[in-house]
């Protein structure tokens, strides 16, 4: 029955947008019967390991990717610096935390990135002290020397009400194809967010200085997820010259709550902490992206880019976030080279750095090669994240802006592709529907006009260029692995990687073969 339904749909789609079914068949066969995606993911995550930007492992991962891409026969395989002074290198090797009084208990805890190690085991009494304002620092001055400080209150356990692993249902996919009309934001919403950001930055720097001067041994925070999952990102300071504080760890919620209760009962709990983490450079290091090309023919100076972020956090192995995306994009390029296509436009793979700290790698590439708002002249504005900067002037388009066709991104874990977010680019909808039609039998069928955020396609979208992220099954991305120590190979489904690589290879090929670049939606430059 599925084939009977598919044929008229495919014929109708092709009447709008041509699809080379011979090439699609070759892509599918190469993707499904000669896949290297799962093997590559094992190498990347279990041999190279986690890839915090500017860590020694990130440098190894970039070298690994370049070697693979050269082996596929791709051209212009290279790294390119997107920030000459991104931050210091940092390396995490091991941590051990134990309660030694009033009884013995191993505590499940892991350090935040860019925080110092303990330089051997340290022992101290655990106390509770929360810091929500600068005034709270003065209240604790002189009280915390030699202590291990709990920074959060206990949190009540909330049983999960959703399955651990989930595929989208037909009802879910139908809902995704509706467009919720956005509400008008409050007039002062941006100003309030900026004020909160500034307060948080000021407080964090003051706390890092205070804890170090006070002689605090370590600070502990509660994991934002329950069930023993430790969700860890950054702390301290990656920039040279900024205060890094003291060893700062995130504790599994169920263990953290026990420590709080022991303090509240007056049991004077004591911990032994040993964190092997270190900065690998005194000064800020340059940070790079990795690229490779499948050269075009008659429109070789025009670009189709596919990408994923190579960096990860440090406590898992970065398999779902975003090793899966990296190997899928590499596999898509391998497939196209292996089947011998000759695209009209150049197809480029981009493996981004610094995504986890704010889309730095992709934003740097877009600024250098495509378009950017001018750098602010005001030092205070220049210190702000790009989303908060104002008063910089109109968008400045580079030579590559008019020769750019489109960008496709993959960064929502292992989940198989179910469709694509069109980012309100209505002219692209029938094109994507045609390109997806040959993959309906693999569960990929929807084009939603909705926007999605949080990853590197936004760097292109923000300057008026077509940038897209695929709709992926949720899997266990937001229940187990996102930024947690469980982000490992075992949480990735190899068959999903094969499906995604086939679809993305086909999308890249057809984008590169169109007579015209992919259409661009109306673009309104931000107010200045």
Coordinates of C-alpha atoms in Angstrom, one line a residue, residues 1-522:
X1 CA 0.0 0.0 0.0
X2 CA 2.9 2.4 0.8
X3 CA 4.2 2.2 -2.8
X4 CA 0.8 2.9 -4.2
X5 CA 0.6 6.1 -2.2
X6 CA 4.2 7.1 -2.8
X7 CA 4.1 7.1 -6.6
X8 CA 1.5 9.9 -7.2
X9 CA 3.1 11.9 -4.4
X10 CA 6.5 11.6 -6.0
X11 CA 5.2 12.4 -9.5
X12 CA 3.5 15.5 -8.2
X13 CA 6.6 16.6 -6.3
X14 CA 8.8 16.1 -9.3
X15 CA 6.5 18.2 -11.4
X16 CA 7.5 21.1 -9.2
X17 CA 11.2 20.3 -8.6
X18 CA 13.2 17.7 -10.6
X19 CA 14.6 14.8 -8.6
X20 CA 17.3 12.6 -10.1
X21 CA 16.1 9.2 -9.0
X22 CA 19.0 7.4 -10.5
X23 CA 21.4 9.3 -8.3
X24 CA 19.0 8.8 -5.3
X25 CA 19.2 5.0 -5.9
X26 CA 23.0 5.1 -6.0
X27 CA 23.1 7.2 -2.8
X28 CA 20.8 4.8 -1.0
X29 CA 22.7 1.7 -2.0
X30 CA 26.1 3.2 -0.9
X31 CA 24.6 4.5 2.3
X32 CA 22.9 1.3 3.3
X33 CA 25.4 -1.3 2.2
X34 CA 28.8 0.3 2.6
X35 CA 28.3 2.7 5.5
X36 CA 31.3 3.8 7.5
X37 CA 29.3 6.0 9.9
X38 CA 29.1 3.7 12.9
X39 CA 32.7 2.7 12.6
X40 CA 33.8 6.3 12.4
X41 CA 31.7 7.2 15.4
X42 CA 33.4 4.5 17.5
X43 CA 36.8 5.9 16.5
X44 CA 35.8 9.5 17.1
X45 CA 34.2 8.9 20.5
X46 CA 36.1 6.0 22.0
X47 CA 39.6 6.5 20.6
X48 CA 39.7 10.3 20.3
X49 CA 37.2 10.9 23.1
X50 CA 35.3 14.0 24.2
X51 CA 36.3 17.2 22.4
X52 CA 36.0 20.4 24.4
X53 CA 37.0 23.3 22.2
X54 CA 40.7 24.0 22.4
X55 CA 41.4 20.9 24.5
X56 CA 44.2 18.5 23.3
X57 CA 41.4 16.0 22.3
X58 CA 39.8 18.6 20.1
X59 CA 43.1 19.1 18.2
X60 CA 43.3 15.3 17.8
X61 CA 39.7 15.1 16.5
X62 CA 40.4 17.8 13.9
X63 CA 43.4 15.8 12.7
X64 CA 41.4 12.6 12.7
X65 CA 38.7 14.3 10.6
X66 CA 41.1 15.8 8.1
X67 CA 42.8 12.4 7.6
X68 CA 39.5 10.7 6.9
X69 CA 38.3 13.4 4.5
X70 CA 41.5 13.3 2.6
X71 CA 41.2 9.5 2.4
X72 CA 37.8 10.0 0.8
X73 CA 39.5 12.0 -2.0
X74 CA 38.0 15.4 -1.1
X75 CA 39.7 18.6 -1.9
X76 CA 40.9 21.7 0.1
X77 CA 40.9 19.7 3.3
X78 CA 42.0 22.3 5.9
X79 CA 41.5 24.0 9.2
X80 CA 40.7 27.7 9.4
X81 CA 40.9 29.9 12.5
X82 CA 37.6 31.6 13.4
X83 CA 38.9 33.2 16.6
X84 CA 42.6 34.0 17.2
X85 CA 42.1 34.1 21.0
X86 CA 39.1 31.9 21.9
X87 CA 40.4 30.9 25.3
X88 CA 42.8 28.6 27.2
X89 CA 43.2 24.9 26.6
X90 CA 41.7 22.7 29.3
X91 CA 41.9 19.0 30.0
X92 CA 40.0 16.6 32.3
X93 CA 41.2 13.2 33.1
X94 CA 39.5 11.8 36.2
X95 CA 37.6 12.7 39.4
X96 CA 36.9 10.9 42.6
X97 CA 34.5 12.2 45.3
X98 CA 33.8 10.3 48.6
X99 CA 31.9 11.1 51.7
X100 CA 34.1 10.0 54.6
X101 CA 32.0 11.1 57.5
X102 CA 29.5 10.5 59.1
X103 CA 29.8 7.4 57.0
X104 CA 31.5 6.3 53.8
X105 CA 29.8 6.8 50.5
X106 CA 31.0 7.3 46.9
X107 CA 29.6 10.5 45.5
X108 CA 28.8 10.7 41.8
X109 CA 30.3 14.1 40.8
X110 CA 32.1 15.6 37.8
X111 CA 33.9 18.9 37.3
X112 CA 32.7 21.8 35.1
X113 CA 34.9 22.7 32.2
X114 CA 37.5 25.4 32.7
X115 CA 37.7 25.0 36.4
X116 CA 40.9 24.0 38.3
X117 CA 41.7 20.6 39.6
X118 CA 42.5 19.9 43.2
X119 CA 46.2 18.9 42.6
X120 CA 45.8 15.8 44.7
X121 CA 43.1 14.8 47.2
X122 CA 41.7 17.4 49.6
X123 CA 39.4 16.8 52.5
X124 CA 37.0 19.2 54.2
X125 CA 33.7 19.7 56.0
X126 CA 30.6 20.3 53.8
X127 CA 28.5 23.4 54.4
X128 CA 25.6 24.9 52.6
X129 CA 25.8 28.6 51.4
X130 CA 23.7 30.0 48.5
X131 CA 24.8 33.1 46.6
X132 CA 22.1 35.0 44.7
X133 CA 23.4 38.5 45.0
X134 CA 26.7 40.3 45.7
X135 CA 25.5 41.0 49.2
X136 CA 25.4 37.2 49.9
X137 CA 29.2 37.2 49.5
X138 CA 29.7 39.7 52.3
X139 CA 27.5 37.6 54.6
X140 CA 29.8 34.6 54.2
X141 CA 33.1 36.3 54.3
X142 CA 35.5 34.7 56.8
X143 CA 33.3 31.6 57.3
X144 CA 34.3 29.2 54.5
X145 CA 38.1 28.7 54.6
X146 CA 38.8 25.0 54.2
X147 CA 35.2 24.1 53.5
X148 CA 33.5 22.3 50.6
X149 CA 30.5 24.5 49.8
X150 CA 27.1 23.3 48.5
X151 CA 25.7 26.1 46.3
X152 CA 22.1 24.8 45.8
X153 CA 19.2 23.8 48.0
X154 CA 18.0 20.2 47.8
X155 CA 15.5 19.5 45.1
X156 CA 12.5 17.1 45.4
X157 CA 12.7 14.1 43.1
X158 CA 10.2 14.2 40.2
X159 CA 9.4 10.8 38.6
X160 CA 9.7 10.8 34.8
X161 CA 6.3 11.0 33.0
X162 CA 7.7 10.4 29.5
X163 CA 9.4 7.4 27.9
X164 CA 13.2 7.2 28.0
X165 CA 13.4 6.8 24.2
X166 CA 10.8 8.1 21.8
X167 CA 10.1 8.2 18.1
X168 CA 7.7 10.8 16.7
X169 CA 4.2 9.5 16.1
X170 CA 2.0 10.5 13.1
X171 CA 0.1 12.8 15.5
X172 CA 3.4 14.5 16.6
X173 CA 4.4 15.0 12.9
X174 CA 1.0 16.4 12.1
X175 CA 1.3 18.9 14.9
X176 CA 4.8 19.9 13.7
X177 CA 3.2 20.9 10.4
X178 CA 1.1 23.6 12.0
X179 CA 2.5 27.1 12.6
X180 CA 1.9 28.7 15.9
X181 CA 1.5 32.5 15.4
X182 CA 4.1 34.2 17.7
X183 CA 3.0 36.6 20.3
X184 CA 4.5 40.1 20.4
X185 CA 7.4 40.2 22.9
X186 CA 7.3 42.7 25.8
X187 CA 8.8 46.0 24.7
X188 CA 11.6 45.8 27.4
X189 CA 12.2 42.0 27.1
X190 CA 15.6 42.4 25.4
X191 CA 16.7 45.0 28.0
X192 CA 15.7 42.7 30.8
X193 CA 17.6 39.8 29.4
X194 CA 20.7 42.0 29.0
X195 CA 20.4 43.2 32.5
X196 CA 20.1 39.6 33.8
X197 CA 23.1 38.6 31.8
X198 CA 25.2 41.4 33.1
X199 CA 24.2 40.7 36.7
X200 CA 25.0 37.0 36.3
X201 CA 28.4 37.8 34.8
X202 CA 29.3 40.2 37.6
X203 CA 28.2 37.7 40.3
X204 CA 30.1 34.8 38.7
X205 CA 33.4 36.7 38.5
X206 CA 33.0 38.0 42.1
X207 CA 32.3 34.5 43.3
X208 CA 35.3 33.0 41.6
X209 CA 37.5 35.6 43.2
X210 CA 35.9 35.3 46.6
X211 CA 36.1 31.4 46.7
X212 CA 39.8 31.5 45.8
X213 CA 40.7 34.3 48.3
X214 CA 38.5 32.7 51.0
X215 CA 40.3 29.4 50.7
X216 CA 37.3 27.3 49.8
X217 CA 38.4 23.8 48.8
X218 CA 35.7 23.1 46.3
X219 CA 32.1 24.0 45.3
X220 CA 29.3 21.6 44.5
X221 CA 26.1 22.1 42.5
X222 CA 23.1 19.8 41.9
X223 CA 22.6 18.2 38.5
X224 CA 19.7 19.6 36.6
X225 CA 18.4 16.1 35.8
X226 CA 17.5 13.3 38.2
X227 CA 18.0 9.5 38.1
X228 CA 21.8 9.7 38.6
X229 CA 22.4 11.6 35.4
X230 CA 25.1 14.3 35.8
X231 CA 24.6 17.1 33.4
X232 CA 27.7 19.2 33.2
X233 CA 28.8 22.2 31.1
X234 CA 31.2 25.1 31.8
X235 CA 32.3 27.1 34.8
X236 CA 35.4 28.9 35.9
X237 CA 36.7 31.0 33.0
X238 CA 38.1 30.1 29.7
X239 CA 39.6 33.5 29.0
X240 CA 43.2 34.2 30.2
X241 CA 43.3 36.7 33.0
X242 CA 39.8 36.1 34.3
X243 CA 39.4 34.5 37.8
X244 CA 38.8 30.7 37.6
X245 CA 37.7 30.1 41.1
X246 CA 38.1 26.8 42.8
X247 CA 37.4 23.2 41.8
X248 CA 33.7 23.3 40.9
X249 CA 31.7 20.1 40.4
X250 CA 28.2 19.0 39.6
X251 CA 26.7 16.2 41.7
X252 CA 24.0 13.6 40.9
X253 CA 20.8 15.0 42.4
X254 CA 20.2 11.9 44.6
X255 CA 23.6 12.2 46.1
X256 CA 23.5 15.9 46.4
X257 CA 20.2 15.8 48.3
X258 CA 21.8 13.4 50.9
X259 CA 24.6 15.9 51.5
X260 CA 22.2 18.7 52.1
X261 CA 20.1 16.7 54.5
X262 CA 23.2 15.6 56.4
X263 CA 24.2 19.3 56.8
X264 CA 20.7 20.2 57.9
X265 CA 20.8 17.5 60.5
X266 CA 24.0 18.9 61.9
X267 CA 26.0 15.8 61.1
X268 CA 29.0 17.8 59.8
X269 CA 29.6 15.6 56.7
X270 CA 33.1 15.5 55.3
X271 CA 34.2 14.8 51.7
X272 CA 37.5 13.7 50.1
X273 CA 37.8 15.2 46.6
X274 CA 40.4 14.4 43.9
X275 CA 40.0 16.1 40.5
X276 CA 42.6 15.7 37.8
X277 CA 41.9 18.7 35.6
X278 CA 44.2 21.3 34.3
X279 CA 44.6 24.3 32.0
X280 CA 46.9 23.3 29.2
X281 CA 47.9 26.9 28.2
X282 CA 48.6 30.1 30.1
X283 CA 47.2 32.3 27.3
X284 CA 44.3 32.3 25.0
X285 CA 44.7 29.9 22.0
X286 CA 43.3 30.3 18.5
X287 CA 40.2 28.1 17.7
X288 CA 39.5 26.5 14.3
X289 CA 36.9 24.9 12.1
X290 CA 37.6 22.0 9.7
X291 CA 36.6 22.0 6.0
X292 CA 36.7 19.9 2.9
X293 CA 35.2 20.3 -0.6
X294 CA 33.7 18.2 -3.4
X295 CA 34.5 20.7 -6.2
X296 CA 31.7 21.9 -8.5
X297 CA 31.8 22.2 -12.3
X298 CA 29.9 24.9 -14.1
X299 CA 29.0 26.8 -10.9
X300 CA 32.0 25.9 -8.9
X301 CA 32.2 29.3 -7.3
X302 CA 28.8 28.8 -5.7
X303 CA 28.5 26.9 -2.4
X304 CA 26.3 24.3 -0.8
X305 CA 27.5 23.7 2.8
X306 CA 26.6 20.8 5.1
X307 CA 27.8 20.9 8.7
X308 CA 27.8 19.7 12.3
X309 CA 29.8 20.8 15.3
X310 CA 32.9 18.8 16.2
X311 CA 33.3 20.1 19.7
X312 CA 31.5 18.5 22.7
X313 CA 31.4 18.7 26.4
X314 CA 33.9 16.7 28.4
X315 CA 32.2 14.2 30.7
X316 CA 30.7 11.8 28.1
X317 CA 32.3 11.1 24.7
X318 CA 30.1 13.5 22.7
X319 CA 28.6 10.7 20.7
X320 CA 25.0 12.1 20.2
X321 CA 26.1 15.8 20.7
X322 CA 27.4 15.9 18.1
X323 CA 29.6 13.0 17.0
X324 CA 26.5 11.7 15.3
X325 CA 26.2 14.8 13.2
X326 CA 29.9 14.8 12.4
X327 CA 30.0 11.2 11.1
X328 CA 26.7 11.7 9.2
X329 CA 28.1 14.7 7.3
X330 CA 31.4 13.0 6.7
X331 CA 29.5 9.9 5.4
X332 CA 27.3 12.1 3.1
X333 CA 30.5 13.5 1.5
X334 CA 32.0 10.0 1.2
X335 CA 28.9 8.7 -0.5
X336 CA 28.9 11.5 -3.1
X337 CA 32.5 11.0 -3.8
X338 CA 32.2 7.2 -4.0
X339 CA 29.3 7.2 -6.5
X340 CA 31.2 9.7 -8.7
X341 CA 28.7 12.5 -9.0
X342 CA 29.9 15.8 -10.5
X343 CA 27.8 18.6 -8.9
X344 CA 27.5 21.9 -10.6
X345 CA 28.1 23.8 -7.3
X346 CA 30.9 23.0 -4.9
X347 CA 29.7 21.0 -1.9
X348 CA 31.5 21.8 1.3
X349 CA 31.6 20.0 4.7
X350 CA 32.1 22.2 7.7
X351 CA 32.9 20.8 11.1
X352 CA 32.5 23.6 13.6
X353 CA 34.3 24.4 16.8
X354 CA 32.9 26.4 19.7
X355 CA 29.3 25.6 19.1
X356 CA 28.7 24.7 22.8
X357 CA 29.9 28.1 23.9
X358 CA 27.6 30.0 21.5
X359 CA 27.9 29.0 17.9
X360 CA 31.3 30.6 17.7
X361 CA 32.8 28.5 14.8
X362 CA 29.9 28.9 12.4
X363 CA 29.4 32.5 13.3
X364 CA 33.0 33.2 12.7
X365 CA 32.9 31.6 9.3
X366 CA 29.8 33.5 8.3
X367 CA 31.3 36.8 9.4
X368 CA 34.6 36.2 7.5
X369 CA 33.2 34.8 4.3
X370 CA 29.5 35.8 3.9
X371 CA 28.2 38.7 6.0
X372 CA 28.5 40.4 9.4
X373 CA 27.4 43.4 11.3
X374 CA 30.4 45.6 12.1
X375 CA 32.2 45.1 15.3
X376 CA 31.1 47.6 18.0
X377 CA 33.4 50.4 18.8
X378 CA 32.1 50.7 22.4
X379 CA 34.3 48.3 24.6
X380 CA 31.2 47.5 26.7
X381 CA 29.2 46.5 23.7
X382 CA 32.2 44.5 22.2
X383 CA 32.3 42.4 25.4
X384 CA 28.7 41.3 25.0
X385 CA 27.6 38.2 23.1
X386 CA 26.6 38.9 19.5
X387 CA 22.9 38.6 20.3
X388 CA 23.1 41.5 22.7
X389 CA 25.2 43.9 20.6
X390 CA 23.6 47.0 19.3
X391 CA 24.5 50.2 17.4
X392 CA 27.0 48.5 15.1
X393 CA 25.6 49.6 11.7
X394 CA 24.0 47.9 8.7
X395 CA 24.9 44.3 7.6
X396 CA 28.1 44.2 5.6
X397 CA 27.9 41.5 2.8
X398 CA 31.1 39.8 1.7
X399 CA 31.8 38.6 -1.9
X400 CA 30.6 35.1 -1.0
X401 CA 27.1 36.3 0.0
X402 CA 25.6 36.3 -3.5
X403 CA 27.4 33.0 -4.4
X404 CA 26.0 31.1 -1.4
X405 CA 23.2 28.7 -2.0
X406 CA 22.3 26.9 1.3
X407 CA 23.4 25.3 4.5
X408 CA 22.1 22.0 6.0
X409 CA 22.8 21.1 9.7
X410 CA 22.5 18.0 11.7
X411 CA 22.6 18.4 15.5
X412 CA 19.8 16.7 17.5
X413 CA 21.4 13.5 18.5
X414 CA 20.9 10.1 17.0
X415 CA 17.3 10.6 16.0
X416 CA 16.5 9.6 12.4
X417 CA 15.4 12.4 10.0
X418 CA 11.6 12.8 9.8
X419 CA 11.7 16.0 7.7
X420 CA 13.1 19.5 7.8
X421 CA 12.4 22.8 9.4
X422 CA 11.9 25.4 6.6
X423 CA 12.6 28.4 8.9
X424 CA 9.6 30.3 7.4
X425 CA 11.1 30.0 4.0
X426 CA 7.9 29.2 2.1
X427 CA 9.5 29.2 -1.3
X428 CA 11.7 26.3 -0.2
X429 CA 8.8 24.2 1.0
X430 CA 7.8 22.6 -2.4
X431 CA 11.5 22.0 -3.2
X432 CA 12.1 20.1 0.1
X433 CA 8.9 18.2 -0.4
X434 CA 10.2 16.9 -3.7
X435 CA 13.6 16.1 -2.3
X436 CA 12.0 14.1 0.6
X437 CA 9.6 12.1 -1.5
X438 CA 12.0 9.3 -2.4
X439 CA 12.7 8.8 1.3
X440 CA 9.1 8.5 2.5
X441 CA 9.6 4.8 2.9
X442 CA 12.3 5.6 5.5
X443 CA 10.0 7.8 7.6
X444 CA 11.2 11.2 6.3
X445 CA 8.2 13.1 4.9
X446 CA 7.4 16.4 6.5
X447 CA 8.3 20.0 5.8
X448 CA 7.4 22.3 8.6
X449 CA 7.4 26.0 8.1
X450 CA 8.4 26.4 11.8
X451 CA 11.7 27.8 13.0
X452 CA 14.0 25.8 15.2
X453 CA 17.0 27.1 17.1
X454 CA 20.0 26.2 19.2
X455 CA 22.5 25.2 16.6
X456 CA 24.7 26.3 13.8
X457 CA 22.1 26.9 11.0
X458 CA 21.2 30.1 12.9
X459 CA 24.5 31.7 12.0
X460 CA 23.4 31.7 8.4
X461 CA 19.7 32.4 9.0
X462 CA 20.6 35.6 11.1
X463 CA 22.2 37.2 8.0
X464 CA 19.4 36.3 5.6
X465 CA 21.0 33.2 4.1
X466 CA 19.2 29.8 3.8
X467 CA 20.2 27.7 6.8
X468 CA 18.2 24.6 7.9
X469 CA 18.1 21.9 10.5
X470 CA 16.4 18.6 10.0
X471 CA 13.5 17.3 12.0
X472 CA 14.8 14.4 14.0
X473 CA 13.2 11.8 16.3
X474 CA 13.7 12.9 20.0
X475 CA 15.2 9.4 20.8
X476 CA 16.7 9.9 24.3
X477 CA 18.4 13.2 23.6
X478 CA 16.6 15.2 26.2
X479 CA 16.0 12.4 28.6
X480 CA 19.5 11.0 29.0
X481 CA 22.3 12.3 26.9
X482 CA 22.2 16.1 26.2
X483 CA 25.3 17.5 27.9
X484 CA 25.5 14.6 30.3
X485 CA 28.1 11.9 31.2
X486 CA 25.8 9.4 29.3
X487 CA 26.5 10.9 25.9
X488 CA 28.3 7.8 24.6
X489 CA 28.2 5.5 21.6
X490 CA 25.7 3.2 23.2
X491 CA 23.0 5.9 22.9
X492 CA 23.3 6.2 19.1
X493 CA 21.4 4.0 16.7
X494 CA 23.6 3.0 13.7
X495 CA 20.6 2.6 11.4
X496 CA 19.6 6.2 12.0
X497 CA 23.0 7.4 10.9
X498 CA 22.7 5.5 7.6
X499 CA 19.2 7.0 7.0
X500 CA 20.4 10.5 7.8
X501 CA 23.5 10.3 5.6
X502 CA 21.5 9.1 2.6
X503 CA 19.0 12.0 2.9
X504 CA 21.6 14.7 3.5
X505 CA 23.8 13.4 0.6
X506 CA 20.7 13.7 -1.7
X507 CA 19.7 17.1 -0.4
X508 CA 23.3 18.4 -0.9
X509 CA 23.5 16.9 -4.4
X510 CA 20.1 18.3 -5.6
X511 CA 20.9 21.8 -4.1
X512 CA 24.2 21.7 -6.0
X513 CA 22.5 20.7 -9.2
X514 CA 19.6 23.3 -9.3
X515 CA 19.6 25.9 -12.0
X516 CA 19.1 28.6 -9.4
X517 CA 20.3 28.9 -5.8
X518 CA 17.9 27.9 -3.1
X519 CA 15.4 30.7 -2.7
X520 CA 15.9 33.2 0.2
X521 CA 13.1 34.3 2.4
X522 CA 12.4 38.0 3.0

